Coordinates of C-alpha atoms and ligand atoms in Angstrom, one line a residue:
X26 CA 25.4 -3.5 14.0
X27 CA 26.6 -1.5 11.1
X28 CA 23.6 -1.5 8.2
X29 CA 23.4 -0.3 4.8
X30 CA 20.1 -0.1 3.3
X31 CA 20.5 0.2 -0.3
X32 CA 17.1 2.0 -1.9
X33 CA 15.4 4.9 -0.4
X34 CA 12.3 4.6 -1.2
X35 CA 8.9 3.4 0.7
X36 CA 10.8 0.2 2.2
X37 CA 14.1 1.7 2.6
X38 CA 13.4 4.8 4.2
X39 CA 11.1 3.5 6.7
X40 CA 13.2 0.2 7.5
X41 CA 16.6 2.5 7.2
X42 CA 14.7 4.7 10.0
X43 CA 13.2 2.2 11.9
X44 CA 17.1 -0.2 11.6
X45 CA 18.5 3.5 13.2
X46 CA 16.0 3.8 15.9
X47 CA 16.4 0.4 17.0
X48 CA 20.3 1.5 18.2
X49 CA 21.7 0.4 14.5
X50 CA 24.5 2.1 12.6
X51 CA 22.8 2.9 9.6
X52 CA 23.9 3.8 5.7
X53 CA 20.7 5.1 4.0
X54 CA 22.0 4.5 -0.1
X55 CA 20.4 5.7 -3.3
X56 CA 22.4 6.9 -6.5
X57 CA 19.4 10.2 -6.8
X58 CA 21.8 12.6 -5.0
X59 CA 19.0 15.4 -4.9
X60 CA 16.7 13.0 -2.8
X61 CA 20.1 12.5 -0.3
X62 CA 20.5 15.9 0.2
X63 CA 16.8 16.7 0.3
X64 CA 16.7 14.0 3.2
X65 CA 20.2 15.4 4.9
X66 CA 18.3 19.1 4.9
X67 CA 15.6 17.5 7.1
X68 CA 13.3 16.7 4.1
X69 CA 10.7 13.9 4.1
X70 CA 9.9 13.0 1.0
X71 CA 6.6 10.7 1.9
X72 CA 3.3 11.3 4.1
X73 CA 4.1 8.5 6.5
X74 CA 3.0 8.5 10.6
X75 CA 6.0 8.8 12.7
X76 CA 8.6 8.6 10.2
X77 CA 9.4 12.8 10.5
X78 CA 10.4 11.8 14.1
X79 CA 12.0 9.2 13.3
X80 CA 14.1 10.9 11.1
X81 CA 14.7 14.2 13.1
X82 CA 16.2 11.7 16.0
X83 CA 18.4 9.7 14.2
X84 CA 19.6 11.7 11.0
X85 CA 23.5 12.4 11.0
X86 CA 23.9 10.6 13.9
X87 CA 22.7 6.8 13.5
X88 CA 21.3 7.5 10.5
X89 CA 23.3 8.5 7.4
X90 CA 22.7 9.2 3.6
X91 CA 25.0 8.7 1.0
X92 CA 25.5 7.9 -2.7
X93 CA 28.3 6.0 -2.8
X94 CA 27.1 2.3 -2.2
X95 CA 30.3 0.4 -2.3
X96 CA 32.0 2.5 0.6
X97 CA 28.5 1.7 2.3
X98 CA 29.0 -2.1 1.6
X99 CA 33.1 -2.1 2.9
X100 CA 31.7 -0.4 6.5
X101 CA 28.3 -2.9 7.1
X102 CA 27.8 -6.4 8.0
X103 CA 24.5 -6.3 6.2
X104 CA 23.3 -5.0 3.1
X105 CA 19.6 -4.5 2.5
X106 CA 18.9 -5.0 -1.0
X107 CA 15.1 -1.9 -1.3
X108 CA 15.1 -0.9 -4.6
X109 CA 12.7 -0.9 -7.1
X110 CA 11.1 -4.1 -8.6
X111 CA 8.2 -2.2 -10.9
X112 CA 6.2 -4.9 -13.4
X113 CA 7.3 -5.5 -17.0
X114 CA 4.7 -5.4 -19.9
X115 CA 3.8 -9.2 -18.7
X116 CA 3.4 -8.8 -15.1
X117 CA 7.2 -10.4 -14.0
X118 CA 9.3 -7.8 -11.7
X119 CA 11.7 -6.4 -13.3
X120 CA 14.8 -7.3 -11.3
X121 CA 17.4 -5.4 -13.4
X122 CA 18.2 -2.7 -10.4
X123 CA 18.0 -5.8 -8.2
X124 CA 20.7 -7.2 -10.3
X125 CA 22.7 -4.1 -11.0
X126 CA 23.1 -3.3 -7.3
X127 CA 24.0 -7.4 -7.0
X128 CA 26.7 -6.3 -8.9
X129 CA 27.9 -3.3 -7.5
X130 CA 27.7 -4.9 -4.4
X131 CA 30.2 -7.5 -4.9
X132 CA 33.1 -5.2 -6.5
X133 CA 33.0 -3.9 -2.0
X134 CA 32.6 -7.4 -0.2
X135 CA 36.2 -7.8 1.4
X136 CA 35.4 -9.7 4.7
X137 CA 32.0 -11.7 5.6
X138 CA 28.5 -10.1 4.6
X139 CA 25.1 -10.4 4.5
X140 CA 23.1 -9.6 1.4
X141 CA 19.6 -9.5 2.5
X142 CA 16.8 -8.9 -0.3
X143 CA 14.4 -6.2 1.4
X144 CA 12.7 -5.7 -2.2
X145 CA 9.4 -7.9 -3.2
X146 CA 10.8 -10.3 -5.5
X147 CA 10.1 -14.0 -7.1
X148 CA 11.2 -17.2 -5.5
X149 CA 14.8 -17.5 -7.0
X150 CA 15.9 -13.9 -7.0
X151 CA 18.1 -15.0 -3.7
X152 CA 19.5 -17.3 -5.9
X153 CA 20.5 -14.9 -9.0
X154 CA 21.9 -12.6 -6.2
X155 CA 24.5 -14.8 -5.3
X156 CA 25.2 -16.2 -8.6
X157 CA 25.8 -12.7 -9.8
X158 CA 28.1 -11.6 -7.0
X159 CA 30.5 -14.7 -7.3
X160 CA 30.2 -14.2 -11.2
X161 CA 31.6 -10.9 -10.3
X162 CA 34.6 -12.6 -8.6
X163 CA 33.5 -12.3 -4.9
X164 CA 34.6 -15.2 -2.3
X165 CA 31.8 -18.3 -1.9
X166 CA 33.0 -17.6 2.0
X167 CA 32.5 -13.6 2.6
X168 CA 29.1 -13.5 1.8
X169 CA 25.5 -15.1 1.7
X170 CA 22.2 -14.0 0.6
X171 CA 19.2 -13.7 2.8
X172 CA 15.5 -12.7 2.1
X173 CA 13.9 -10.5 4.7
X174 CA 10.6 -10.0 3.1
X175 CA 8.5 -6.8 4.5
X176 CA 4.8 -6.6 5.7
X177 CA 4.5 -3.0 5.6
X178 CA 1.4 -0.7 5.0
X179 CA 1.3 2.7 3.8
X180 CA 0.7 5.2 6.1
X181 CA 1.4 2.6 9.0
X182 CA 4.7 1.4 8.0
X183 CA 6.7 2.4 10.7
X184 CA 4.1 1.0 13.1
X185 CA 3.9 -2.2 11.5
X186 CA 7.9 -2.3 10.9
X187 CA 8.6 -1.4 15.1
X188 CA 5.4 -3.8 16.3
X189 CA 5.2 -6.8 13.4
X190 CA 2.8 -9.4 13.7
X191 CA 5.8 -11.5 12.9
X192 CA 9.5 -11.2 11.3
X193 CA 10.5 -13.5 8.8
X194 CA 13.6 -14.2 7.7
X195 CA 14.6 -16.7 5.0
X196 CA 18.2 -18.0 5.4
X197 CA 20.1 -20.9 3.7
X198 CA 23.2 -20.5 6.5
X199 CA 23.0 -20.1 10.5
X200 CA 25.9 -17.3 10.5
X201 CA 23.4 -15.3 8.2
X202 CA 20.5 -16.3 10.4
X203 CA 22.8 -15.0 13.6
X204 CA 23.2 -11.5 11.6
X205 CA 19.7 -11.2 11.1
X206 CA 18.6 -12.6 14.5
X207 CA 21.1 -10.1 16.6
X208 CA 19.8 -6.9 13.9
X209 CA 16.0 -7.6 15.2
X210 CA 17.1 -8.9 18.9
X211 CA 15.4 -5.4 20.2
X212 CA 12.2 -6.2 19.1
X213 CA 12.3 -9.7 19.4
X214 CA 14.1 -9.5 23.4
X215 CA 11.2 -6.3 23.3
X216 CA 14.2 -4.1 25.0
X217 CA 12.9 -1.7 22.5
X218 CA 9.6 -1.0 23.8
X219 CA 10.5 -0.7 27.3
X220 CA 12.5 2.9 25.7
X221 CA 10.6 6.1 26.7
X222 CA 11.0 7.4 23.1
X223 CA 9.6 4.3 21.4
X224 CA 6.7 5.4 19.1
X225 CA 3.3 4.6 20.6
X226 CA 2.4 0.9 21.0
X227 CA -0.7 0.1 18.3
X228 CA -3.7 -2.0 19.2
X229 CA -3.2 -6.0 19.0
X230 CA 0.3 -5.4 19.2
X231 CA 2.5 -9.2 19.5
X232 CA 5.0 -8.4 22.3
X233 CA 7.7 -9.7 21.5
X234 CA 6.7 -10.4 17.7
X235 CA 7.6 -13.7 16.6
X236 CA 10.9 -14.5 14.5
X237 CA 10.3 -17.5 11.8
X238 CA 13.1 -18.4 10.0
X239 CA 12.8 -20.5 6.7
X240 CA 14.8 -21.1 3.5
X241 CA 15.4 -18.0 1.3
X242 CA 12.9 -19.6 -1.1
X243 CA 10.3 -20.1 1.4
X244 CA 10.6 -16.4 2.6
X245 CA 9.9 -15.3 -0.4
X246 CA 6.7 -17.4 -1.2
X247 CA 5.6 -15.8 1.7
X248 CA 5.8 -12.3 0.9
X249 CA 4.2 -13.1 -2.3
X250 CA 1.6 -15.9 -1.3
X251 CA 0.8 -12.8 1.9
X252 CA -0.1 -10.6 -0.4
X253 CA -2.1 -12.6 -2.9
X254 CA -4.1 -14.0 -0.2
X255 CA -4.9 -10.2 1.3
X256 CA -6.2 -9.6 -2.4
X257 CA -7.9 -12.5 -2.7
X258 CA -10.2 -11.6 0.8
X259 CA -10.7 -8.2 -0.9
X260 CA -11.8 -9.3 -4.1
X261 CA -13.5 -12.3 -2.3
X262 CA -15.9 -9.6 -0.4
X263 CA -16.4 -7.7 -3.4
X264 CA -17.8 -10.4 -5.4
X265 CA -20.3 -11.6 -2.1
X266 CA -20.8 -7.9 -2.1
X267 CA -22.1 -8.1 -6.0
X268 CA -24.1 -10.5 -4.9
X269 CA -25.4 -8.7 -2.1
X270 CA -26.7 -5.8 -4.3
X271 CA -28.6 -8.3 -6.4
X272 CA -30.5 -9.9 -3.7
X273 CA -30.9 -7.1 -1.4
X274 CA -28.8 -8.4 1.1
X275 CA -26.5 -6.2 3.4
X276 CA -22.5 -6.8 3.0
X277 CA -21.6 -5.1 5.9
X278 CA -23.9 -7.5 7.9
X279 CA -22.0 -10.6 6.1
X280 CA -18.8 -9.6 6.7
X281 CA -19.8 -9.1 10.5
X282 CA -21.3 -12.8 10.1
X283 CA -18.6 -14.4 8.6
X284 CA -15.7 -12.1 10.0
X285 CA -16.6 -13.1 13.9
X286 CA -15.1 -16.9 13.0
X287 CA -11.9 -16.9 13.7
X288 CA -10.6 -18.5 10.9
X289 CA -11.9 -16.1 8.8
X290 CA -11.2 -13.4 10.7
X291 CA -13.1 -9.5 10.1
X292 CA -9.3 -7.8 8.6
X293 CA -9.2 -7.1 5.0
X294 CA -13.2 -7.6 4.1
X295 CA -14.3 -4.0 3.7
X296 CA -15.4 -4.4 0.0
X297 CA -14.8 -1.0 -2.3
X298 CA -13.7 -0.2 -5.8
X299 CA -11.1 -2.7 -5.8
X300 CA -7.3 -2.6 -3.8
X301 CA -4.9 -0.6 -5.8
X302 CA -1.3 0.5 -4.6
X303 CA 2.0 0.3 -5.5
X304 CA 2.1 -3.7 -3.8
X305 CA -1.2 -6.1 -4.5
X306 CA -1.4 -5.1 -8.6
X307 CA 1.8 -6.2 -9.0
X308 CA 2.6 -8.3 -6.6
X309 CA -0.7 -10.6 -7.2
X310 CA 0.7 -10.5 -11.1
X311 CA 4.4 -11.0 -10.4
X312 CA 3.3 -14.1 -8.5
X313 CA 0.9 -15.4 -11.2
X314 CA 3.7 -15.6 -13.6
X315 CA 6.2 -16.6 -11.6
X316 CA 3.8 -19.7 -11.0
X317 CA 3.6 -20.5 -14.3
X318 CA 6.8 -20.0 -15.1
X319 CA 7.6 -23.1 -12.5
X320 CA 5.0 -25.0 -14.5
X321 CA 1.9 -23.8 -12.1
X322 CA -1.0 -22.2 -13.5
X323 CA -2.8 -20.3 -11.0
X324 CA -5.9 -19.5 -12.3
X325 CA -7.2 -18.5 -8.9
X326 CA -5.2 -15.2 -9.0
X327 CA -6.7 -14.4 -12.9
X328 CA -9.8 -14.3 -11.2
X329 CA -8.9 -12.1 -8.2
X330 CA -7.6 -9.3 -10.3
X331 CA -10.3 -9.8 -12.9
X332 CA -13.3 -9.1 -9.7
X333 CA -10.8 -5.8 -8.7
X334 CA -10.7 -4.7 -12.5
X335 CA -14.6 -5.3 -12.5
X336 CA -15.4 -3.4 -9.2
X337 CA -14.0 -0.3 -11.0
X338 CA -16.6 -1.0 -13.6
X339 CA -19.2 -1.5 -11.1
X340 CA -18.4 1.6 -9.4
X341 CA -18.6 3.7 -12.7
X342 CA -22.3 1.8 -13.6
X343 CA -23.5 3.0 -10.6
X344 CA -22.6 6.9 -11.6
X345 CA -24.6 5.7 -14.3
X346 CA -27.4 4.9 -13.0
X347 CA -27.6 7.8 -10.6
X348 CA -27.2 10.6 -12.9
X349 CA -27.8 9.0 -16.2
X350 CA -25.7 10.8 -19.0
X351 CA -22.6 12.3 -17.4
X352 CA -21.3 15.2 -20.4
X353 CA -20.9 18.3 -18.8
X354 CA -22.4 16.9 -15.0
X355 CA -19.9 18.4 -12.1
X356 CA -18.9 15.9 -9.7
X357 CA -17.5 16.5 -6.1
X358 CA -15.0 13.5 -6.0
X359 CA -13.4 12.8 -2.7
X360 CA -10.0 10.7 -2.3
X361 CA -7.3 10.6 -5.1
X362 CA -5.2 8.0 -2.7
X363 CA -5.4 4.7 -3.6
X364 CA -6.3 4.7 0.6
X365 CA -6.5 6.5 3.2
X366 CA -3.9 7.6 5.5
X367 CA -1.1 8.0 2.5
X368 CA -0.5 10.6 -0.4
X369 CA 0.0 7.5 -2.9
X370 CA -1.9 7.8 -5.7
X371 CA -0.3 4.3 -7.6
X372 CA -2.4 2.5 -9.2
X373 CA -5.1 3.9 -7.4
X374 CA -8.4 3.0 -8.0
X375 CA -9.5 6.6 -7.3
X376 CA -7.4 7.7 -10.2
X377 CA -8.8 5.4 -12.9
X378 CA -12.4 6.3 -12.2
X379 CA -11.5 10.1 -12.1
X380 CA -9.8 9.4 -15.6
X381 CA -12.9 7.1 -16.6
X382 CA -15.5 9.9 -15.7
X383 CA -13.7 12.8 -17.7
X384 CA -13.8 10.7 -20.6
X385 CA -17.1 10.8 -20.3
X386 CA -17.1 14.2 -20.3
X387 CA -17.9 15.0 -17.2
X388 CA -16.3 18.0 -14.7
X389 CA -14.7 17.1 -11.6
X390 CA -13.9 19.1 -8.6
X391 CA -12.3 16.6 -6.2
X392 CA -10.4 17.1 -2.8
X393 CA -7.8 14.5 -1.0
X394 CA -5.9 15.4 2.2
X395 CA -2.3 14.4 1.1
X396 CA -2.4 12.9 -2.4
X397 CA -3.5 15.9 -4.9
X398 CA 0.1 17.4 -5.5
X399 CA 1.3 14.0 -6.7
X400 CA -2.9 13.7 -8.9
X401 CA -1.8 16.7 -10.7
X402 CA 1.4 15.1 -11.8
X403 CA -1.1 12.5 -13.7
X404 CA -4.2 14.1 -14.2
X405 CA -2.8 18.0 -14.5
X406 CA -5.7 20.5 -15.1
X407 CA -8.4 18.2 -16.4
X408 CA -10.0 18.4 -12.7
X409 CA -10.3 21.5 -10.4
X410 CA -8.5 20.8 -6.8
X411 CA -10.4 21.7 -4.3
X412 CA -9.2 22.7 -0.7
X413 CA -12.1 21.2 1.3
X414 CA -14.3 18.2 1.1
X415 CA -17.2 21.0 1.1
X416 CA -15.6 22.7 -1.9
X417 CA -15.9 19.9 -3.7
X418 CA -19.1 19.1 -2.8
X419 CA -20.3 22.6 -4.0
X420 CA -22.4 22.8 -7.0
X421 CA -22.2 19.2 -8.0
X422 CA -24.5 17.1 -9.4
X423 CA -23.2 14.1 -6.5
X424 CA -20.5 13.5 -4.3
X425 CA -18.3 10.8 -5.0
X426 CA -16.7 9.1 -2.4
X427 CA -13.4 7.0 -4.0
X428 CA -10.9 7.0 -0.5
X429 CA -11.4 5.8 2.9
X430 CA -10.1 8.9 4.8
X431 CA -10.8 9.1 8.1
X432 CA -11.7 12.9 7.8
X433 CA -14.6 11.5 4.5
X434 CA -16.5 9.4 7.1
X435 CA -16.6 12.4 9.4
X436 CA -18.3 14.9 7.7
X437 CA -20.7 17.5 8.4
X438 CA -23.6 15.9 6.1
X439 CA -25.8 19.0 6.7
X440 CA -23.4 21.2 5.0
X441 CA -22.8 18.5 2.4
X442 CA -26.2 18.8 1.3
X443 CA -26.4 22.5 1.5
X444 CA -23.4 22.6 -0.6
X445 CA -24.7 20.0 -3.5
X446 CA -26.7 20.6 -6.4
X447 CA -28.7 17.5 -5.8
X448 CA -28.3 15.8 -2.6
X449 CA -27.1 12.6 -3.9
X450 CA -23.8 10.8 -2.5
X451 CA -22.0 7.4 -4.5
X452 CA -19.9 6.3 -1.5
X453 CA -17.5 3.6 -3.0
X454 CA -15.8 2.6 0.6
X455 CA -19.3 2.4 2.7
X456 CA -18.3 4.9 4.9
X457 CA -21.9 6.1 6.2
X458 CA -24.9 4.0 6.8
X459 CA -27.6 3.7 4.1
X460 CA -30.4 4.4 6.6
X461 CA -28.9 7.6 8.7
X462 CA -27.8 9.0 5.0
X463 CA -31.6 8.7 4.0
X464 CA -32.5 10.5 7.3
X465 CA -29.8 13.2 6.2
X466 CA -31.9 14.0 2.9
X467 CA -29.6 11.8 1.0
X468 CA -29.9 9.4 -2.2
X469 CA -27.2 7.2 -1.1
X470 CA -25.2 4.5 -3.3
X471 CA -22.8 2.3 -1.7
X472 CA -21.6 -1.4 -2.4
X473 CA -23.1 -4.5 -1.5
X474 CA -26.0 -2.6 0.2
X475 CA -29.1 -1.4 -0.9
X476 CA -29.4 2.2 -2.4
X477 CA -31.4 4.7 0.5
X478 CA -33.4 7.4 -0.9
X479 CA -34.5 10.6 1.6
X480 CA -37.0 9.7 3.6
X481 CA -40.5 10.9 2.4
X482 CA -39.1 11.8 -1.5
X483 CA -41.9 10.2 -4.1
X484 CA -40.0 8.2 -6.3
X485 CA -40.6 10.3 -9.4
X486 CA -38.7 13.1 -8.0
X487 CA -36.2 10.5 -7.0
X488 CA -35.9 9.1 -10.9
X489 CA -35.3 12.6 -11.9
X490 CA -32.4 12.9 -9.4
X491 CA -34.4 16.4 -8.0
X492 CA -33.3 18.3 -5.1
X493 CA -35.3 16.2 -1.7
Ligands
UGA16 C1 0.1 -4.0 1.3 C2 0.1 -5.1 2.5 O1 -1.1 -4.8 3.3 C3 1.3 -5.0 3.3 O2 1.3 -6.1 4.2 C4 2.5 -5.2 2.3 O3 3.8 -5.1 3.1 C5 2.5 -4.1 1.3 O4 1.3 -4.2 0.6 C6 3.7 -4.3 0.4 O5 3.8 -5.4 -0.3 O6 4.7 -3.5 0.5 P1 -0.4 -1.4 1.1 O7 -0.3 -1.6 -0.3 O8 0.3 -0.3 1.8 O9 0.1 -2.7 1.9 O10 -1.9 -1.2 1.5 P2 -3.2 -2.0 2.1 O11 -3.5 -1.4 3.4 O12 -2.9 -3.4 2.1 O13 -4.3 -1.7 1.0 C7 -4.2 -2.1 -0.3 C8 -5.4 -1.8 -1.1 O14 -6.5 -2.6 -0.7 C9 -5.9 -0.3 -0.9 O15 -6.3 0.2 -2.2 C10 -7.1 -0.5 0.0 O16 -8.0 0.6 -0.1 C11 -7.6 -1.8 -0.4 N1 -8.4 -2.5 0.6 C12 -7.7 -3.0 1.8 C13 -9.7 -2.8 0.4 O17 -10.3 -2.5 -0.6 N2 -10.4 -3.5 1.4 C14 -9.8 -4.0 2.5 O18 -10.4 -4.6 3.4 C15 -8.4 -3.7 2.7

C-alpha cells in the first residue's frame, strides 16, 4: 500500500516508520525542508527506542521524505493527516494546520483516497475535513475521511505502535474500512511478528491486537475519553495519596490494594507531581471544551487538572518544609523530562518546579539523561547542567528527584550522601523506599508516604536539617 503521512513530528515519524517497516510504501511529508534533509542524512530528531533502526532499514527505500505534499497525495491511497493540534488560549485545539493541509490535500485527490486523521482532534474534525476538501472542489466519490486515533507513549512509541493493545479505526464507509483494514493486516494476521527483524516483542503483548472499527465520531471520543481517563487514575492516586500523607497511611500499599482487582487494574496509579506532556494537558482541556461546547459540562475533568496543578504545589510545600527558606539554598535536581525514558521536556512538571524554585531564589544544579539540551532552550543559564546524577547531588542542600528515570532509582545512595551537603532527598516519583533511605542516612520525602528520617538522628538535629 502506497502511504503518505503528512506531519513529521512525534506521531508521524514513528507511525511513518513503523507504516515502512510493516512492508508499506511510505511518503514521510512536512513543509520544514531542514528537518527532511536532516532525516534523509540519517538524522533522528527524537530520543525514541527503536526508532534509529527503524529508520536506518527503511529510509530511501520504503521510506521517503519530501516536501511537496500534493505529489505525495497523487501517488498514495491513504493520507495520514499528523500535524500539529497545540491548545488555543481557551484549551480547544487549534485545528488551523489540520485545516490547511485539508486543503491542500484536496487540490491532489484525482482517483479514490483515504484521508485518515492521525492527529488528536475533537469529535467533528472528520467532519470539517471533508467539508473542506469538497468546498475545495474535490469529488463526494474519490475520497472519504477516516479517524485512526493513536495510543502511543513517549519513549515506547514504536513499541506500542508495532504491538497495540488494540487498533481503532473510525470509518463512516466499508471501502475506507477495507483501506485501513489491508494497511494494518500485518499486525492484525501477526505475519509481522513471525519476521526475524521485527523489534523485540514487549511484555503483555495482544497477539494479534484487536482491530475495532466504529464511526469517525466514535474514534475520536475514544482517543480523547482514553486519555482523560489515564489522567483522571493519575490525579485520582494523587489525591488518595494527599490523603495518605495526612493519616499516615502508605500509597504504595493502596495502590497494591486496590490495583490487584482487576477492574481497577495497578497501570497508571504511581502518584507524583502531576502528568505533564505534550498529550494529557491538552488533551484532558481540549476535551473539556469540546464537551461543553456540545452542551456538556464536564466538571469531572476541572477537577482532574485542578488535583495535577495542585500536586505541583504540594511538591514545592514539601521543599518547604524540608529546608525552610530557600534564597541562595543549592539544590541537586534530577529529571527535566516530563518522564522518563524521553528528552521531552513539554509541559513538564519537572520544568515548572525548577522555574518555581529559582523564583524563590534558590540555585539549582540539575542533571537529566536526554532532556537538558532541549531545558536550556527554556530555562537557559538560570541552572547549572550537570553531567551526572552525583554532580548534581554535590554540595547541595537536598536532592530533588522530579523524573522517573530508570538510572534515578538505581543509584549509588552511598555516594549520594557523600556528595550532599545535608543528606536529605525530596523524591517526587517514590522511587526508593522510605525505610531503606532511613537506613542509608537519609531524611527522605516522598508522596503519599510518611517522611523517614536516619535512623538514630535526635530530632533536633533533624529540625535543623544537620548533617546525620
Ligand atoms: C500519553 C498516553 O499514555 C498515550 O496512550 C497517548 O497516545 C499519548 O499520551 C498521546 O495522546 O499521544 P505520553 O504523554 O507519552 O502518552 O506519556 P504517559 O506515559 O502517558 O505519561 C504522561 C504523564 O503522566 C507523565 O508526566 C508521567 O510521568 C505521568 N504519569 C504516568 C504519572 O504521574 N503516573 C502514572 O501512573 C503514569
Amino acid at each position: 500500500m502506497r502511504i503518505a503521512v503528512v506531519g513529521s513530528g512525534y506521531v508521524g515519524l514513528v507511525a511513518g516508520a513503523c507504516f515502512a517497516d510493516l512492508g508499506h510504501e511510505v511518503i514521510l511529508v512536512d513543509n520544514d525542508q531542514s528537518k527532511m534533509t536532516a532525516l534523509r542524512n540519517g538524522q533522528v530528531p527524537i530520543h525514541e527506542k527503536f526508532l534509529p533502526e527503524l529508520l536506518t532499514r527503511n529510509r530511501g527505500t520504503r521510506l521517503q521524505f519530501s516536501d511537496d505534499l500534493k505529489e505525495a497525495v497523487r501517488v498514495s491511497a491513504a493520507v495520514f493527516v499528523a500535524v500539529g493540534t497545540p491548545p488555543t488560549e481557551s484549551g480547544e485545539a487549534d485545528l488551523s494546520y489540520v485545516e490547511s493541509v485539508a486543503r491542500e490535500i484536496s487540490g491532489a485527490i484525482d482517483d479514490y483516497k483515504v484521508v485518515v486523521e492521525k492527529s488528536t482532534v475533537p469529535v467533528y474534525t472528520s467532519e470539517w475535513i471533508r467539508r473542506i476538501i469538497l468546498r475545495n472542489g474535490t469529488d463526494p466519490e474519490l475520497f472519504d475521511v477516516a479517524s485512526n486515533p493513536e495510543f502511543l507513549r513517549e519513549g515506547t512509541a514504536v513499541t506500542d505502535f508495532l504491538f497495540p493493545d488494540r487498533i481503532v479505526i473510525g470509518c463512516d464507509s466499508s471501502r475506507s474500512a477495507e483501506v485501513l483494514r489491508e494497511i494494518y493486516a500485518p499486525l492484525t494476521g501477526a505475519t509481522y511478528y513471525h519476521r526475524a527483524e521485527a523489534i523485540p516483542q514487549p511484555d503483555r503483548a495482544l497477539i494479534p491486537p484487536p482491530l475495532i472499527v466504529t464511526s469517525t465520531k466514535s474514534a475520536e471520543l475514544i482517543k480523547h475519553a482514553s486519555n482523560a481517563f489515564l489522567a483522571m487514575k493519575i490525579s485520582f492516586i494523587n489525591a488518595v495519596a494527599s490523603v495518605c500523607e495526612s493519616v499516615g497511611a502508605n500509597v504504595n500499599q493502596v495502590v497494591h490494594g486496590i490495583g490487584t482487582d482487576t477492574r481497577i487494574g495497578s497501570r497508571f496509579l504511581s502518584p507524583g507531581i502531576g502528568y505533564g506532556g505534550s498529550c494529557f494537558p491538552k488533551d484532558v482541556m481540549a476535551f473539556r471544551a469540546v464537551a461543553r461546547e456540545h452542551g456538556y459540562d464536564f466538571r469531572l475533568l476541572d477537577e482532574v487538572m485542578h488535583i495535577n496543578e495542585d500536586q505541583r504545589h504540594r511538591f514545592l510545600r514539601k521543599v518547604n518544609s524540608a529546608l525552610w527558606t530557600l534564597r541562595g539554598k543549592r539544590l541537586g535536581v534530577l529529571g527535566l523530562a516530563f518522564k522518563g525514558g524521553t528528552d521531552d521536556i513539554r509541559e513538564s512538571p519537572a520544568i515548572a518546579i525548577v522555574q518555581s524554585l529559582l523564583q524563590q531564589g534558590s540555585k539549582i544544579t540539575a542533571y537529566d539523561p536526554a532532556g537538558m539540551e532541549r531545558a536550556r532552550e527554556v530555562i537557559g543559564d538560570h541552572i547549572t547542567y550537570a553531567n551526572s546524577s552525583y554532580e548534581a547531588a554535590h554540595d547541595a542542600d537536598a536532592l530533588l528527584i522530579l523524573t522517573e528515570w530508570e538510572e534515578f532509582a538505581n543509584l549509588d545512595l552511598g555516594r549520594v550522601r557523600q556528595e550532599l551537603k545535608y543528606p536529605i532527598v525530596i523524591d517526587g516519583r517514590n522511587l526508593y523506599d522510605p525505610e531503606a533511605m532511613a537506613a542509608q542516612g537519609f531524611t527522605y520525602y516522598s508522596v503519599g508516604r510518611a517522611t523517614s528520617h536516619p535512623d538514630g538522628v535526635p530530632a533536633a538535629v533533624l529540625k535543623n536539617g544537620k548533617k546525620a
